[in-house]
Amino acid sequence: MGKIIVVTSGKGGVGKTTTSAAFASGLALRGHQTVVIDFDVGLRNLDLVMGCERRVVYDFVNVINGEGNLNQALIKDKRIESLFILPASQTRNKEALTIKGVARILEALKKRFEYIICDSPAGIEHGAIMAMYFSDEALIVTNPEVSSVRDSDRIIGMLSSKTRRAVQNLPPVKEHLLLTRYIPKRVNSGDMLSVQDVQDILAIPLLGVIPESKSVLQASNAGIPITLDKKSDAGQAYLNVVARFLGEDPPPREKKGFLTRWFGK
């Protein structure tokens, strides 16, 4: 049975969709059957980042409402054999996601895929709760800024109280911290929180640190997951995040100081 992983945060603009695309593609590049679902009903950006926006015919809500089946809605990535995308609807509201409907789709996906990545909308509204409700593990994405970290702390509280595991008194959702858009120079000058600062506040295990990089925006605009850019430090950092998630210890890269510790260790 597949494992459900939610990519979530309290604040918008921290890189959840970029992370969802990178993490899902990284797992698929390792040969794992992976599907990534866009829970941001009404906005829908995952298909753009994945470069499949012109191939969307049926969506997540269509399948929940019985207006199309799962096979019709799933889009197979053209670059990675074991990667699929389930897009969100642009024309419905988030209340179209129901507990019963989402549960039915996820149960069907768990029979076909090893990993189901749920790209959550920001905040604590209905779509975000639906994205996290059935999760087994969570990637909590935050920037090294006080407002972003504070909002992520709220999300951690919701993961421990608003999920199926919490409601049914099951083992808790396994939490991983992912720090994005990190700029060491700004940390040194006091303009950003350090890795240790964020860890001290949130008190959950750190899975990785992603550097600020122009290549992320360029890849998103081109509809290419950043993990496919072999020259990008951010892409390599995401691949190392996937390796750590799978229980491996990535080999060090030729970086100095902070970059060696977090992008290569």
CSV table of N, CA, C and O in Angstrom, one decimal, residues 42-121:
chain,number,residue,atom,x,y,z
A,42,GLY,N,-9.4,25.6,-7.6
A,42,GLY,CA,-9.7,27.0,-7.9
A,42,GLY,C,-8.6,27.8,-8.4
A,42,GLY,O,-8.7,28.8,-9.1
A,43,LEU,N,-7.3,27.4,-8.1
A,43,LEU,CA,-6.1,28.1,-8.6
A,43,LEU,C,-5.3,27.3,-9.5
A,43,LEU,O,-5.0,27.6,-10.6
A,44,ARG,N,-4.9,26.1,-9.1
A,44,ARG,CA,-4.2,25.1,-9.9
A,44,ARG,C,-2.9,25.6,-10.5
A,44,ARG,O,-2.9,26.3,-11.6
A,45,ASN,N,-1.8,25.3,-9.9
A,45,ASN,CA,-0.5,25.7,-10.5
A,45,ASN,C,0.4,24.5,-10.7
A,45,ASN,O,1.4,24.6,-11.5
A,46,LEU,N,0.1,23.3,-10.1
A,46,LEU,CA,1.0,22.2,-10.3
A,46,LEU,C,1.2,21.8,-11.7
A,46,LEU,O,2.3,21.4,-12.1
A,47,ASP,N,0.1,21.8,-12.5
A,47,ASP,CA,0.2,21.4,-13.9
A,47,ASP,C,1.2,22.3,-14.7
A,47,ASP,O,1.8,21.8,-15.6
A,48,LEU,N,1.2,23.6,-14.3
A,48,LEU,CA,2.1,24.5,-15.0
A,48,LEU,C,3.6,24.2,-14.6
A,48,LEU,O,4.5,24.1,-15.5
A,49,VAL,N,3.8,23.9,-13.3
A,49,VAL,CA,5.2,23.6,-12.9
A,49,VAL,C,5.7,22.3,-13.5
A,49,VAL,O,6.9,22.1,-13.8
A,50,MET,N,4.7,21.3,-13.7
A,50,MET,CA,5.1,20.0,-14.3
A,50,MET,C,5.0,20.0,-15.8
A,50,MET,O,5.4,19.0,-16.4
A,51,GLY,N,4.6,21.1,-16.4
A,51,GLY,CA,4.6,21.3,-17.8
A,51,GLY,C,3.6,20.4,-18.6
A,51,GLY,O,3.7,20.0,-19.7
A,52,CYS,N,2.4,20.2,-17.9
A,52,CYS,CA,1.4,19.4,-18.5
A,52,CYS,C,0.0,20.1,-18.6
A,52,CYS,O,-1.0,19.4,-18.7
A,53,GLU,N,0.0,21.4,-18.5
A,53,GLU,CA,-1.2,22.2,-18.5
A,53,GLU,C,-2.1,22.0,-19.7
A,53,GLU,O,-3.4,22.0,-19.6
A,54,ARG,N,-1.5,21.7,-20.8
A,54,ARG,CA,-2.3,21.5,-22.1
A,54,ARG,C,-2.9,20.1,-22.2
A,54,ARG,O,-3.7,19.8,-23.1
A,55,ARG,N,-2.5,19.2,-21.3
A,55,ARG,CA,-3.0,17.9,-21.3
A,55,ARG,C,-4.1,17.6,-20.3
A,55,ARG,O,-4.5,16.5,-20.2
A,56,VAL,N,-4.5,18.6,-19.5
A,56,VAL,CA,-5.5,18.4,-18.5
A,56,VAL,C,-6.9,18.4,-19.2
A,56,VAL,O,-7.3,19.3,-19.9
A,57,VAL,N,-7.6,17.2,-19.1
A,57,VAL,CA,-9.0,17.1,-19.6
A,57,VAL,C,-9.9,16.9,-18.4
A,57,VAL,O,-10.9,17.6,-18.3
A,58,TYR,N,-9.6,15.9,-17.6
A,58,TYR,CA,-10.4,15.6,-16.3
A,58,TYR,C,-9.5,16.0,-15.1
A,58,TYR,O,-8.3,15.9,-15.2
A,59,ASP,N,-10.1,16.3,-14.0
A,59,ASP,CA,-9.3,16.7,-12.9
A,59,ASP,C,-9.8,16.0,-11.6
A,59,ASP,O,-10.7,15.1,-11.7
A,60,PHE,N,-9.2,16.3,-10.5
A,60,PHE,CA,-9.5,15.7,-9.2
A,60,PHE,C,-11.0,15.8,-8.8
A,60,PHE,O,-11.6,14.8,-8.5
A,61,VAL,N,-11.6,16.9,-9.0
A,61,VAL,CA,-13.0,17.1,-8.7
A,61,VAL,C,-13.9,16.3,-9.6
A,61,VAL,O,-14.9,15.7,-9.2
A,62,ASN,N,-13.5,16.3,-10.9
A,62,ASN,CA,-14.3,15.4,-11.8
A,62,ASN,C,-14.4,14.0,-11.3
A,62,ASN,O,-15.4,13.4,-11.4
A,63,VAL,N,-13.2,13.5,-10.9
A,63,VAL,CA,-13.2,12.1,-10.4
A,63,VAL,C,-14.0,11.9,-9.1
A,63,VAL,O,-14.8,10.9,-9.0
A,64,ILE,N,-13.9,12.8,-8.2
A,64,ILE,CA,-14.7,12.8,-7.0
A,64,ILE,C,-16.2,12.8,-7.3
A,64,ILE,O,-17.0,12.0,-6.7
A,65,ASN,N,-16.6,13.6,-8.3
A,65,ASN,CA,-18.0,13.7,-8.6
A,65,ASN,C,-18.5,12.7,-9.6
A,65,ASN,O,-19.7,12.7,-10.0
A,66,GLY,N,-17.7,11.8,-10.0
A,66,GLY,CA,-18.1,10.7,-10.9
A,66,GLY,C,-18.2,11.2,-12.4
A,66,GLY,O,-18.9,10.6,-13.2
A,67,GLU,N,-17.6,12.4,-12.7
A,67,GLU,CA,-17.7,13.0,-14.0
A,67,GLU,C,-16.6,12.4,-15.0
A,67,GLU,O,-16.6,12.8,-16.1
A,68,GLY,N,-15.7,11.7,-14.4
A,68,GLY,CA,-14.7,11.0,-15.1
A,68,GLY,C,-14.0,10.1,-14.2
A,68,GLY,O,-14.2,10.2,-13.0
A,69,ASN,N,-13.3,9.1,-14.7
A,69,ASN,CA,-12.6,8.1,-13.8
A,69,ASN,C,-11.1,8.5,-13.6
A,69,ASN,O,-10.6,9.4,-14.3
A,70,LEU,N,-10.5,7.8,-12.7
A,70,LEU,CA,-9.2,8.1,-12.3
A,70,LEU,C,-8.2,7.9,-13.5
A,70,LEU,O,-7.3,8.8,-13.6
A,71,ASN,N,-8.4,6.9,-14.3
A,71,ASN,CA,-7.5,6.7,-15.4
A,71,ASN,C,-7.5,7.9,-16.4
A,71,ASN,O,-6.5,8.2,-17.0
A,72,GLN,N,-8.7,8.5,-16.5
A,72,GLN,CA,-8.9,9.6,-17.4
A,72,GLN,C,-8.2,10.9,-16.9
A,72,GLN,O,-7.7,11.7,-17.7
A,73,ALA,N,-8.2,11.0,-15.6
A,73,ALA,CA,-7.7,12.2,-15.0
A,73,ALA,C,-6.2,12.2,-14.8
A,73,ALA,O,-5.5,13.2,-14.8
A,74,LEU,N,-5.6,11.0,-14.5
A,74,LEU,CA,-4.2,10.9,-14.3
A,74,LEU,C,-3.4,11.2,-15.5
A,74,LEU,O,-3.7,10.7,-16.6
A,75,ILE,N,-2.4,12.1,-15.4
A,75,ILE,CA,-1.5,12.5,-16.5
A,75,ILE,C,-0.1,11.9,-16.3
A,75,ILE,O,0.5,12.1,-15.3
A,76,LYS,N,0.3,11.1,-17.3
A,76,LYS,CA,1.6,10.5,-17.2
A,76,LYS,C,2.7,11.4,-17.6
A,76,LYS,O,2.6,12.0,-18.7
A,77,ASP,N,3.7,11.6,-16.8
A,77,ASP,CA,4.8,12.5,-17.2
A,77,ASP,C,5.6,12.0,-18.4
A,77,ASP,O,5.8,10.7,-18.4
A,78,LYS,N,5.9,12.8,-19.3
A,78,LYS,CA,6.6,12.4,-20.5
A,78,LYS,C,8.1,12.1,-20.3
A,78,LYS,O,8.7,11.5,-21.2
A,79,ARG,N,8.6,12.7,-19.2
A,79,ARG,CA,10.1,12.6,-19.0
A,79,ARG,C,10.5,11.5,-18.0
A,79,ARG,O,11.6,10.9,-18.1
A,80,ILE,N,9.6,11.1,-17.1
A,80,ILE,CA,9.9,10.2,-16.0
A,80,ILE,C,8.8,9.1,-16.1
A,80,ILE,O,7.7,9.3,-15.8
A,81,GLU,N,9.2,7.9,-16.3
A,81,GLU,CA,8.3,6.8,-16.6
A,81,GLU,C,7.4,6.5,-15.4
A,81,GLU,O,6.2,6.2,-15.6
A,82,SER,N,7.8,6.6,-14.2
A,82,SER,CA,7.0,6.2,-13.0
A,82,SER,C,6.3,7.4,-12.3
A,82,SER,O,5.9,7.3,-11.2
A,83,LEU,N,6.2,8.5,-13.0
A,83,LEU,CA,5.6,9.7,-12.4
A,83,LEU,C,4.2,10.1,-13.1
A,83,LEU,O,4.1,10.2,-14.3
A,84,PHE,N,3.2,10.4,-12.2
A,84,PHE,CA,1.9,10.8,-12.7
A,84,PHE,C,1.4,12.0,-11.9
A,84,PHE,O,1.9,12.3,-10.8
A,85,ILE,N,0.6,12.8,-12.6
A,85,ILE,CA,0.0,14.0,-12.0
A,85,ILE,C,-1.5,13.9,-12.0
A,85,ILE,O,-2.1,13.5,-13.0
A,86,LEU,N,-2.1,14.3,-10.9
A,86,LEU,CA,-3.6,14.5,-10.8
A,86,LEU,C,-3.9,15.9,-10.6
A,86,LEU,O,-3.7,16.5,-9.5
A,87,PRO,N,-4.3,16.7,-11.6
A,87,PRO,CA,-4.5,18.1,-11.5
A,87,PRO,C,-5.7,18.5,-10.7
A,87,PRO,O,-6.7,17.7,-10.6
A,88,ALA,N,-5.7,19.7,-10.2
A,88,ALA,CA,-6.9,20.3,-9.6
A,88,ALA,C,-7.8,21.0,-10.6
A,88,ALA,O,-7.5,21.1,-11.7
A,89,SER,N,-9.0,21.3,-10.1
A,89,SER,CA,-10.0,22.0,-11.0
A,89,SER,C,-9.8,23.5,-10.8
A,89,SER,O,-9.5,24.0,-9.7
A,90,GLN,N,-9.9,24.3,-11.9
A,90,GLN,CA,-9.8,25.7,-11.9
A,90,GLN,C,-11.2,26.4,-11.7
A,90,GLN,O,-11.3,27.6,-11.5
A,91,THR,N,-12.2,25.6,-11.9
A,91,THR,CA,-13.6,26.2,-12.0
A,91,THR,C,-14.5,25.9,-10.8
A,91,THR,O,-15.6,26.4,-10.7
A,92,ARG,N,-14.0,25.1,-9.9
A,92,ARG,CA,-14.8,24.7,-8.7
A,92,ARG,C,-14.2,25.4,-7.5
A,92,ARG,O,-13.2,26.0,-7.5
A,93,ASN,N,-15.0,25.3,-6.3
A,93,ASN,CA,-14.4,25.9,-5.1
A,93,ASN,C,-13.9,24.7,-4.2
A,93,ASN,O,-14.2,23.5,-4.5
A,94,LYS,N,-13.2,25.0,-3.2
A,94,LYS,CA,-12.5,24.0,-2.4
A,94,LYS,C,-13.4,23.1,-1.6
A,94,LYS,O,-13.1,22.0,-1.3
A,95,GLU,N,-14.7,23.5,-1.4
A,95,GLU,CA,-15.7,22.7,-0.7
A,95,GLU,C,-16.0,21.5,-1.6
A,95,GLU,O,-16.7,20.5,-1.1
A,96,ALA,N,-15.6,21.5,-2.9
A,96,ALA,CA,-15.9,20.3,-3.7
A,96,ALA,C,-15.1,19.1,-3.2
A,96,ALA,O,-15.4,17.9,-3.6
A,97,LEU,N,-14.1,19.3,-2.4
A,97,LEU,CA,-13.3,18.2,-1.8
A,97,LEU,C,-14.0,17.8,-0.6
A,97,LEU,O,-14.0,18.5,0.4
A,98,THR,N,-14.5,16.6,-0.6
A,98,THR,CA,-15.1,16.0,0.6
A,98,THR,C,-14.3,14.9,1.2
A,98,THR,O,-13.5,14.3,0.5
A,99,ILE,N,-14.5,14.7,2.5
A,99,ILE,CA,-13.8,13.6,3.2
A,99,ILE,C,-14.0,12.2,2.5
A,99,ILE,O,-13.0,11.5,2.2
A,100,LYS,N,-15.2,11.9,2.2
A,100,LYS,CA,-15.5,10.6,1.5
A,100,LYS,C,-14.9,10.6,0.1
A,100,LYS,O,-14.4,9.5,-0.3
A,101,GLY,N,-15.0,11.7,-0.6
A,101,GLY,CA,-14.5,11.7,-2.0
A,101,GLY,C,-13.0,11.6,-2.0
A,101,GLY,O,-12.5,10.8,-2.8
A,102,VAL,N,-12.3,12.3,-1.2
A,102,VAL,CA,-10.9,12.3,-1.2
A,102,VAL,C,-10.4,10.9,-0.7
A,102,VAL,O,-9.4,10.4,-1.2
A,103,ALA,N,-11.1,10.4,0.3
A,103,ALA,CA,-10.7,9.1,0.9
A,103,ALA,C,-10.8,8.0,-0.2
A,103,ALA,O,-9.9,7.2,-0.4
A,104,ARG,N,-11.8,8.0,-1.0
A,104,ARG,CA,-12.0,7.0,-2.1
A,104,ARG,C,-10.9,7.1,-3.1
A,104,ARG,O,-10.4,6.1,-3.5
A,105,ILE,N,-10.5,8.4,-3.5
A,105,ILE,CA,-9.5,8.5,-4.5
A,105,ILE,C,-8.1,8.1,-4.0
A,105,ILE,O,-7.4,7.4,-4.6
A,106,LEU,N,-7.8,8.5,-2.7
A,106,LEU,CA,-6.6,8.1,-2.1
A,106,LEU,C,-6.4,6.6,-2.0
A,106,LEU,O,-5.3,6.0,-2.2
A,107,GLU,N,-7.5,5.9,-1.6
A,107,GLU,CA,-7.4,4.5,-1.4
A,107,GLU,C,-7.2,3.8,-2.7
A,107,GLU,O,-6.4,2.8,-2.8
A,108,ALA,N,-7.8,4.3,-3.8
A,108,ALA,CA,-7.5,3.7,-5.1
A,108,ALA,C,-6.0,4.0,-5.5
A,108,ALA,O,-5.4,3.1,-6.1
A,109,LEU,N,-5.5,5.2,-5.2
A,109,LEU,CA,-4.1,5.5,-5.6
A,109,LEU,C,-3.1,4.7,-4.8
A,109,LEU,O,-2.1,4.3,-5.3
A,110,LYS,N,-3.4,4.4,-3.5
A,110,LYS,CA,-2.5,3.6,-2.7
A,110,LYS,C,-2.3,2.2,-3.2
A,110,LYS,O,-1.3,1.6,-2.9
A,111,LYS,N,-3.3,1.7,-4.0
A,111,LYS,CA,-3.1,0.4,-4.6
A,111,LYS,C,-2.2,0.4,-5.8
A,111,LYS,O,-1.7,-0.7,-6.2
A,112,ARG,N,-2.0,1.6,-6.4
A,112,ARG,CA,-1.2,1.7,-7.6
A,112,ARG,C,0.2,2.3,-7.4
A,112,ARG,O,1.1,2.1,-8.3
A,113,PHE,N,0.3,3.1,-6.4
A,113,PHE,CA,1.5,3.9,-6.3
A,113,PHE,C,2.2,3.7,-4.9
A,113,PHE,O,1.5,3.5,-3.9
A,114,GLU,N,3.5,3.8,-4.9
A,114,GLU,CA,4.3,3.7,-3.7
A,114,GLU,C,4.1,5.0,-2.8
A,114,GLU,O,4.1,5.0,-1.6
A,115,TYR,N,4.1,6.1,-3.6
A,115,TYR,CA,4.1,7.4,-2.9
A,115,TYR,C,3.0,8.3,-3.5
A,115,TYR,O,3.0,8.5,-4.8
A,116,ILE,N,2.2,8.9,-2.7
A,116,ILE,CA,1.2,9.8,-3.1
A,116,ILE,C,1.5,11.2,-2.5
A,116,ILE,O,1.4,11.3,-1.2
A,117,ILE,N,1.9,12.1,-3.3
A,117,ILE,CA,2.4,13.4,-2.8
A,117,ILE,C,1.2,14.4,-2.9
A,117,ILE,O,0.7,14.6,-4.0
A,118,CYS,N,0.8,15.0,-1.8
A,118,CYS,CA,-0.3,16.0,-1.8
A,118,CYS,C,0.2,17.4,-1.7
A,118,CYS,O,0.7,17.8,-0.7
A,119,ASP,N,0.0,18.1,-2.8
A,119,ASP,CA,0.4,19.5,-2.8
A,119,ASP,C,-0.7,20.4,-2.3
A,119,ASP,O,-1.7,20.6,-2.9
A,120,SER,N,-0.4,20.9,-1.0
A,120,SER,CA,-1.5,21.6,-0.3
A,120,SER,C,-1.5,23.1,-0.6
A,120,SER,O,-0.4,23.7,-0.9
A,121,PRO,N,-2.7,23.7,-0.6
A,121,PRO,CA,-2.7,25.2,-0.7
A,121,PRO,C,-2.2,25.7,0.7
A,121,PRO,O,-2.1,25.0,1.6
